């Protein structure tokens, strides 16, 4: 006699009970309970070790910062002892890898960045893998990878393994072509260069794209002052999804820099949700960007409340906080999670409410979708205005930016595929076996999947935080990207701001939350099963580049 939603909830709840070991004997249940607690504690230790291990490179002269934006150099002046300190925090690290002309500086900082959490997290990760492996075996699974992927959209462990291999094959030729083009460009400046290292590619690809597509990052940044980008996001999502944001003063928050907004429907006065924006760096704060639900909405009972935690430059009276294009894309991505959270919160069952209630390999699709609007001219010209002249960004510059952004898609997929394979293999093997070695597995996967040579001294696994939350399922970023590209193809066909398509997208993709499987929601929107063809096309990038 249950309605369809209640039947779905019952089925999903029974699956969760079984995966928690409710039907096991008392001794097994007690052990599972202990393991779950220990796993949570181990995850916290792993993440804390990464967060607290902020490393520093010391310089004696600003000459070492040649190539960096002037505002970066001005904010990294020598202290009383004549020392310039460059940390592994993202606001320091990313500009160095993109702009610093000093190769040795990039190499040193790369190794420090890639080794955060080591050596502590070597032992911690082994504990985590062994505890999760024991949990999976107690529940009758062959590995934790099989256990972790079972409820996901992709269908199972074997399908995930095949998908990772499929991505590797699709990305191999485009990534190699991009690598060869950047290396050829470098050889024009350094004729003796024989290869590109991981810490060299970002710098040389940035210079290559600047020359090839006539895009200077310093020409772009003045169009992205932080406050304009934030308002542009508000305006875009208001138009697309019918939302209105009102600032809440004196709301209880965890830091004075956090801004709070109540979210309403454009046409009504009924509050839909509350959001907190914690967008700027500070000491001991989480160093990356993420969306975090705080209270999940339930229809007629409680409103959704969630936060964005990011590390974008903070504007002051004298500093407009100019953003990199990559930071703008990240802002759109994380805001996509937030919009998904708000619009999916009207569920009768709390388990179906919110973005993170969805299948793990569907969660990223709506946020990756919103990234696509960054480069739409009708969107970009609304908020990308020069912070001094207020002139909108030109159509010519947008086109050059789009071509530059499309270059590197193959490389991105190749690298993400390597990380996906690493997360899968760590959890699909028996960590109690004598042959299990974190360093050897990392280097093995790196050699099989990555286009760059492994850099001795680096240990990515020690700061690969997604090994906790995503465990074996880091493939979800690529899987969601495939879905997002196919979803976006409908907007490409009918218009990026077509109100009918926006409404259909809201109703079929965002609002259902977890009340439907991802596969069904995608088919509801597209009117067909999803295809990898748009993603494959995206990987091709600018295959017509003349590198002579």
XYZ file of C-alpha atoms in Angstrom:
548
model
C 0.000 0.000 0.000
C 3.035 2.334 0.066
C 3.338 5.096 -2.536
C 6.243 4.989 -5.002
C 8.514 7.298 -2.978
C 7.950 5.382 0.239
C 8.654 2.087 -1.538
C 11.892 3.527 -2.883
C 12.837 4.766 0.582
C 12.121 1.338 2.084
C 14.206 -0.411 -0.560
C 17.137 1.964 -0.128
C 16.927 1.759 3.669
C 16.973 -2.046 3.636
C 20.032 -1.889 1.365
C 21.738 0.446 3.868
C 20.839 -1.921 6.720
C 22.331 -4.862 4.865
C 25.487 -2.869 4.032
C 25.744 -1.909 7.706
C 25.542 -5.563 8.775
C 22.184 -5.429 10.554
C 21.462 -9.034 9.533
C 24.817 -10.335 10.804
C 25.342 -12.100 14.140
C 25.955 -10.072 17.288
C 29.721 -10.584 17.342
C 30.048 -9.434 13.729
C 27.805 -6.411 14.342
C 29.921 -5.388 17.309
C 33.084 -5.630 15.226
C 31.474 -3.646 12.378
C 30.449 -0.923 14.820
C 33.998 -0.719 16.154
C 35.419 -0.609 12.629
C 33.089 2.197 11.561
C 34.145 4.287 14.535
C 37.831 3.589 13.956
C 37.489 4.346 10.242
C 35.916 7.731 11.000
C 38.691 8.559 13.467
C 41.366 7.451 11.002
C 39.864 9.590 8.243
C 39.903 12.608 10.540
C 43.556 11.993 11.362
C 44.440 11.634 7.676
C 42.732 14.909 6.758
C 44.155 16.740 9.777
C 47.684 15.675 8.880
C 47.229 17.165 5.420
C 45.682 20.364 6.724
C 48.335 20.959 9.363
C 51.328 20.106 7.176
C 51.787 23.530 5.568
C 55.304 23.514 4.137
C 57.465 26.484 3.227
C 60.083 27.324 0.626
C 62.437 30.129 1.646
C 63.813 32.595 -0.897
C 66.382 35.350 -0.500
C 65.410 37.571 -3.399
C 62.270 38.643 -5.232
C 64.195 37.890 -8.431
C 63.186 34.274 -7.849
C 59.561 35.401 -8.334
C 60.150 36.634 -11.882
C 57.075 36.004 -14.010
C 54.589 36.223 -11.133
C 51.846 38.890 -11.171
C 52.949 42.144 -9.559
C 50.345 41.934 -6.795
C 51.691 38.477 -5.878
C 55.243 39.812 -5.679
C 54.140 42.780 -3.587
C 52.454 40.462 -1.103
C 55.586 38.263 -0.839
C 58.287 40.678 0.245
C 61.287 39.779 2.440
C 60.730 39.801 6.201
C 63.059 41.338 8.799
C 65.557 38.545 8.202
C 65.454 39.086 4.441
C 63.549 35.841 3.835
C 60.586 35.406 1.480
C 58.387 32.498 2.506
C 56.304 30.657 -0.082
C 53.911 28.115 1.400
C 52.177 25.064 -0.012
C 48.787 26.712 0.566
C 46.855 26.979 -2.699
C 46.951 30.817 -2.984
C 50.766 30.584 -2.905
C 51.257 27.310 -4.753
C 49.067 27.659 -7.843
C 50.498 30.976 -9.129
C 54.051 29.657 -8.689
C 53.314 26.581 -10.799
C 51.720 28.696 -13.541
C 53.938 31.771 -13.715
C 57.294 31.345 -11.942
C 60.117 31.317 -14.477
C 62.479 29.592 -12.046
C 62.236 25.859 -12.806
C 64.029 24.856 -9.620
C 61.563 26.857 -7.529
C 58.658 25.090 -9.217
C 60.284 21.689 -8.704
C 61.015 22.301 -5.026
C 57.535 23.602 -4.292
C 55.918 20.789 -6.303
C 57.703 18.115 -4.256
C 56.761 19.801 -0.984
C 53.136 20.195 -2.107
C 52.875 16.586 -3.275
C 54.417 15.326 -0.028
C 52.113 17.044 2.447
C 50.996 14.632 5.132
C 54.069 12.412 4.686
C 55.406 10.495 6.559
C 52.545 10.471 9.077
C 49.863 9.626 6.523
C 51.738 6.620 5.176
C 50.895 4.656 8.326
C 47.475 6.302 8.686
C 46.439 5.379 5.150
C 47.539 1.776 5.670
C 45.344 1.649 8.781
C 42.419 3.056 6.826
C 42.810 0.579 3.960
C 43.090 -2.397 6.298
C 40.080 -1.427 8.389
C 37.938 -0.870 5.331
C 39.108 -4.129 3.786
C 38.162 -5.999 6.964
C 34.748 -4.337 6.985
C 34.090 -5.325 3.375
C 35.164 -8.933 3.969
C 32.927 -9.218 7.043
C 29.990 -8.194 4.873
C 30.801 -10.717 2.157
C 32.488 -8.493 -0.436
C 35.712 -9.361 -2.246
C 37.204 -5.912 -1.657
C 36.271 -2.503 -0.328
C 36.095 -1.301 -3.945
C 33.248 -3.759 -4.584
C 31.505 -2.599 -1.408
C 31.961 1.128 -2.054
C 30.810 1.130 -5.690
C 27.825 -1.220 -5.293
C 25.106 1.466 -4.801
C 26.484 3.863 -7.398
C 25.013 4.829 -10.732
C 27.735 3.086 -12.739
C 26.467 -0.357 -11.734
C 29.349 -2.045 -9.938
C 33.060 -2.625 -9.436
C 33.706 -4.210 -12.844
C 31.886 -1.427 -14.699
C 33.957 1.156 -12.834
C 37.187 -0.622 -13.747
C 36.151 -0.769 -17.405
C 35.149 2.904 -17.382
C 38.557 3.966 -16.012
C 40.232 2.007 -18.801
C 37.874 3.500 -21.383
C 38.793 7.011 -20.244
C 42.483 6.134 -20.491
C 42.004 5.047 -24.090
C 39.920 8.098 -25.051
C 42.392 10.520 -23.453
C 45.626 8.915 -24.673
C 45.854 10.501 -28.137
C 44.493 13.970 -27.219
C 46.773 14.218 -24.179
C 49.820 13.074 -26.148
C 49.056 15.614 -28.873
C 48.818 18.390 -26.272
C 52.041 17.244 -24.594
C 53.891 17.193 -27.934
C 52.663 20.666 -28.851
C 53.759 22.176 -25.553
C 57.130 20.401 -25.699
C 57.701 21.664 -29.250
C 56.898 25.165 -28.045
C 59.358 24.848 -25.158
C 62.093 23.711 -27.523
C 61.778 26.977 -29.414
C 62.913 28.688 -26.211
C 65.102 25.886 -24.810
C 66.399 23.819 -27.756
C 68.001 21.192 -25.495
C 64.727 20.333 -23.709
C 63.973 16.634 -24.126
C 60.773 16.282 -22.089
C 58.304 17.962 -19.772
C 58.057 17.163 -16.091
C 54.899 17.447 -14.029
C 56.170 20.674 -12.440
C 57.024 22.144 -15.857
C 53.859 21.538 -17.831
C 51.689 24.132 -16.071
C 54.215 26.889 -16.721
C 54.949 25.996 -20.334
C 51.349 25.237 -21.284
C 50.366 28.639 -19.858
C 52.998 30.337 -22.047
C 52.007 28.195 -25.034
C 48.348 29.154 -24.702
C 49.261 32.800 -24.188
C 51.139 32.843 -27.498
C 49.029 30.367 -29.461
C 45.672 31.888 -28.565
C 46.900 35.401 -27.799
C 45.572 35.200 -24.241
C 47.595 36.860 -21.518
C 46.343 35.954 -18.018
C 47.223 39.490 -16.942
C 44.857 40.741 -19.641
C 42.061 38.562 -18.277
C 42.308 39.071 -14.496
C 41.142 42.739 -14.506
C 37.738 41.522 -15.737
C 37.250 39.281 -12.708
C 37.210 41.341 -9.498
C 35.810 39.089 -6.823
C 32.649 41.035 -5.958
C 31.598 41.275 -9.604
C 32.060 37.527 -10.084
C 29.976 36.781 -6.994
C 27.196 39.083 -8.134
C 27.380 37.580 -11.616
C 26.791 34.125 -10.141
C 23.830 35.403 -8.156
C 22.330 37.023 -11.260
C 22.899 33.977 -13.468
C 21.367 31.424 -11.107
C 18.513 33.802 -10.362
C 17.697 33.990 -14.062
C 18.204 30.301 -14.769
C 16.419 28.832 -11.758
C 14.179 31.592 -10.415
C 16.087 32.235 -7.171
C 16.558 35.377 -5.070
C 19.299 35.910 -2.463
C 18.895 38.250 0.506
C 21.784 39.028 2.865
C 21.176 38.160 6.540
C 22.930 40.424 9.021
C 24.149 39.176 12.409
C 23.486 35.514 11.625
C 25.328 33.064 13.907
C 28.465 32.028 11.964
C 31.871 30.540 12.780
C 33.935 33.519 11.547
C 33.282 37.203 11.009
C 34.177 36.959 7.308
C 31.347 34.480 6.592
C 28.356 35.958 4.736
C 24.860 34.514 5.198
C 21.987 34.669 2.714
C 18.414 33.480 2.755
C 17.206 32.079 -0.554
C 13.723 32.708 -1.929
C 11.806 32.022 -5.097
C 11.925 35.000 -7.449
C 8.158 35.186 -7.482
C 7.416 34.567 -3.818
C 8.193 35.461 -0.235
C 8.541 31.922 1.065
C 12.075 31.133 2.185
C 13.595 28.072 0.504
C 16.952 27.728 2.234
C 19.837 29.452 3.992
C 23.403 29.510 2.695
C 26.695 30.590 4.245
C 29.590 31.797 2.081
C 33.019 31.282 3.671
C 35.032 32.311 0.643
C 38.403 33.730 1.718
C 41.586 32.204 3.172
C 42.631 32.458 6.812
C 44.987 30.636 9.130
C 44.215 26.933 9.746
C 41.266 26.924 7.361
C 40.534 24.123 4.881
C 42.733 24.974 1.888
C 40.594 23.951 -1.055
C 37.018 24.549 -2.187
C 33.951 22.543 -1.234
C 30.222 22.622 -0.542
C 29.077 21.315 2.834
C 25.437 20.587 3.775
C 24.616 21.516 7.373
C 20.875 20.807 7.632
C 19.002 18.826 4.995
C 15.594 20.121 4.038
C 12.374 18.181 4.552
C 9.162 19.369 2.933
C 7.021 21.235 5.446
C 9.348 20.449 8.369
C 12.808 22.032 8.021
C 14.718 24.206 5.573
C 18.019 23.361 3.971
C 21.125 25.079 5.314
C 24.582 24.672 3.811
C 27.927 26.384 3.274
C 30.464 27.061 0.562
C 34.030 26.908 1.862
C 36.560 28.371 -0.586
C 39.829 30.315 -0.644
C 39.402 33.127 -3.150
C 41.280 36.436 -2.855
C 39.586 38.830 -0.433
C 38.739 42.317 -1.677
C 39.586 45.388 0.366
C 39.053 49.092 -0.164
C 42.332 49.284 -2.070
C 42.356 45.824 -3.627
C 39.551 44.546 -5.895
C 40.884 40.961 -5.511
C 41.296 40.036 -9.162
C 40.590 36.371 -9.804
C 42.187 33.881 -12.155
C 39.845 32.311 -14.702
C 40.398 28.935 -13.013
C 39.189 30.436 -9.729
C 36.071 31.757 -11.451
C 35.371 28.288 -12.846
C 35.871 26.787 -9.371
C 33.420 29.334 -7.921
C 30.793 28.358 -10.517
C 31.430 24.671 -9.852
C 30.948 24.908 -6.095
C 27.947 27.175 -6.477
C 26.445 24.481 -8.687
C 26.516 22.157 -5.665
C 24.841 24.842 -3.591
C 22.014 25.412 -6.085
C 21.504 21.654 -6.339
C 21.289 21.468 -2.541
C 18.712 24.285 -2.383
C 16.435 23.029 -5.139
C 16.532 19.348 -4.138
C 15.589 20.035 -0.508
C 11.805 19.736 -0.920
C 11.553 16.003 -0.245
C 9.212 14.165 2.080
C 12.004 11.741 2.994
C 15.191 13.301 4.389
C 17.268 10.533 2.785
C 16.245 11.857 -0.628
C 16.950 15.500 0.206
C 19.971 17.501 -0.858
C 22.735 17.101 -3.405
C 24.803 14.662 -1.367
C 21.925 12.234 -0.968
C 22.265 11.448 -4.686
C 24.343 8.596 -5.997
C 28.001 9.490 -5.559
C 28.769 9.308 -9.255
C 25.929 11.713 -10.050
C 26.681 14.395 -7.426
C 29.286 16.242 -9.481
C 27.265 16.430 -12.711
C 25.177 19.542 -11.835
C 28.227 21.423 -10.528
C 30.289 20.518 -13.580
C 27.348 21.622 -15.697
C 27.348 25.128 -14.221
C 31.039 25.491 -15.108
C 30.008 25.559 -18.765
C 28.229 28.890 -18.320
C 31.487 30.666 -17.429
C 32.463 30.844 -21.096
C 29.069 31.690 -22.557
C 29.320 35.216 -24.068
C 25.790 36.227 -23.042
C 26.672 35.349 -19.451
C 30.272 36.511 -19.307
C 29.606 39.973 -20.680
C 27.075 40.600 -17.917
C 29.601 40.458 -15.078
C 33.107 40.329 -16.603
C 33.787 44.063 -16.709
C 37.145 45.744 -16.348
C 37.439 46.824 -12.736
C 38.776 50.260 -13.737
C 36.936 51.139 -16.961
C 33.808 48.974 -16.476
C 34.095 47.945 -20.119
C 32.640 44.453 -20.682
C 34.993 41.732 -21.820
C 35.127 41.659 -25.611
C 33.694 38.881 -27.762
C 37.129 38.488 -29.333
C 38.773 37.903 -25.947
C 36.017 35.456 -24.973
C 36.619 33.434 -28.133
C 40.364 33.376 -27.473
C 39.694 32.312 -23.898
C 37.388 29.522 -25.042
C 39.993 28.152 -27.423
C 42.650 28.358 -24.729
C 40.392 26.619 -22.195
C 39.614 23.817 -24.639
C 43.309 23.124 -24.963
C 44.281 20.668 -22.251
C 41.046 18.694 -21.994
C 42.833 15.513 -22.989
C 45.575 16.126 -20.424
C 42.995 16.811 -17.706
C 41.182 13.544 -18.433
C 44.486 11.634 -18.493
C 45.505 12.978 -15.075
C 42.059 12.465 -13.559
C 42.065 8.940 -14.939
C 45.361 8.312 -13.136
C 43.884 9.494 -9.831
C 40.765 7.393 -10.438
C 42.878 4.306 -11.097
C 44.938 4.980 -7.983
C 41.904 5.266 -5.712
C 40.381 2.139 -7.253
C 43.526 0.007 -7.007
C 44.320 0.964 -3.410
C 40.876 -0.286 -2.391
C 40.590 -3.243 -4.780
C 43.706 -5.003 -3.496
C 44.288 -6.809 -0.225
C 46.228 -4.371 2.014
C 47.129 -7.164 4.429
C 49.167 -8.974 1.768
C 52.947 -8.726 2.113
C 53.276 -7.394 -1.447
C 51.013 -4.391 -0.789
C 53.174 -1.252 -0.887
C 51.704 2.260 -1.125
C 54.708 3.732 -2.921
C 55.039 0.897 -5.436
C 51.324 0.973 -6.280
C 51.393 4.748 -6.744
C 54.392 4.569 -9.065
C 52.886 1.604 -10.950
C 49.601 3.420 -11.567
C 51.444 6.642 -12.404
C 53.500 4.829 -15.027
C 50.434 3.147 -16.550
C 48.104 6.152 -16.625
C 49.966 9.439 -16.190
C 51.663 11.186 -19.076
C 54.471 12.613 -16.912
C 57.249 10.709 -15.216
C 56.885 10.181 -11.504
C 58.878 12.793 -9.573
C 61.113 11.120 -6.950
C 60.489 12.438 -3.462
C 56.800 13.155 -4.022
C 54.075 11.071 -2.415
C 50.695 12.087 -3.708
C 48.817 9.406 -1.769
C 49.750 11.088 1.533
C 47.677 14.185 0.632
C 45.053 12.606 -1.643
C 42.187 13.560 0.671
C 39.585 11.960 -1.581
C 40.905 8.547 -0.559
C 38.837 9.105 2.589
C 35.472 10.347 1.399
C 35.407 8.898 -2.109
C 37.525 5.838 -1.246
C 37.586 3.663 -4.399
C 35.188 5.898 -6.302
C 37.256 8.873 -7.417
C 36.232 7.860 -10.948
C 33.009 9.737 -10.163
C 34.512 13.074 -11.276
C 35.071 11.703 -14.773
C 31.782 9.817 -14.855
C 29.917 12.967 -13.828
C 31.839 14.972 -16.438
C 30.646 12.602 -19.135
C 27.070 13.119 -17.951
C 27.509 16.892 -17.614
C 28.785 17.232 -21.185
C 25.812 15.290 -22.492
C 23.371 17.372 -20.435
C 24.990 20.573 -21.677
C 24.585 19.435 -25.271
C 20.867 20.153 -24.873
C 21.622 23.768 -23.884
C 24.046 24.042 -26.785
C 21.264 22.921 -29.081
C 18.547 25.219 -27.712
C 20.429 28.105 -26.058
C 22.436 28.489 -22.848
C 19.737 30.645 -21.216
C 16.669 29.108 -22.868
C 14.065 29.377 -20.111
C 12.186 26.246 -21.154
C 15.360 24.149 -21.036
C 16.395 25.758 -17.726
C 13.023 24.890 -16.229
C 13.164 21.345 -17.582
C 16.675 20.962 -16.155
C 15.538 22.261 -12.771
C 12.548 19.904 -12.660
C 14.226 16.729 -13.950
C 17.826 17.013 -12.695
C 18.004 19.363 -9.697
C 14.694 19.073 -7.853
C 14.366 15.267 -7.564
C 17.382 14.908 -5.243
C 17.787 11.183 -4.616
C 14.157 10.368 -5.228
C 15.242 8.866 -8.575
C 18.321 7.069 -9.849
C 20.724 9.261 -11.782
C 20.287 7.231 -14.946
C 16.539 7.863 -14.907
C 16.914 11.597 -14.241
C 19.321 12.025 -17.140
C 16.979 10.166 -19.463
C 14.063 12.293 -18.243
C 15.957 15.432 -19.268
C 17.490 14.224 -22.532
C 14.674 11.956 -23.645
C 17.285 9.223 -24.275
C 20.074 7.346 -22.444
C 23.198 9.453 -21.992
C 26.078 9.196 -24.447
C 29.865 9.590 -24.185
C 30.037 11.310 -27.565
C 29.889 14.943 -26.305
C 32.647 14.184 -23.781
C 34.774 12.513 -26.450
C 34.335 15.570 -28.653
C 35.340 17.828 -25.756
C 38.579 15.882 -25.327
C 39.606 16.673 -28.877
C 39.985 20.341 -27.987
C 41.712 22.322 -30.715
C 42.990 19.511 -32.888
C 43.570 21.986 -35.726
C 46.308 23.958 -33.916
C 49.201 24.923 -36.162
C 52.277 24.625 -33.981
C 54.788 25.785 -36.588
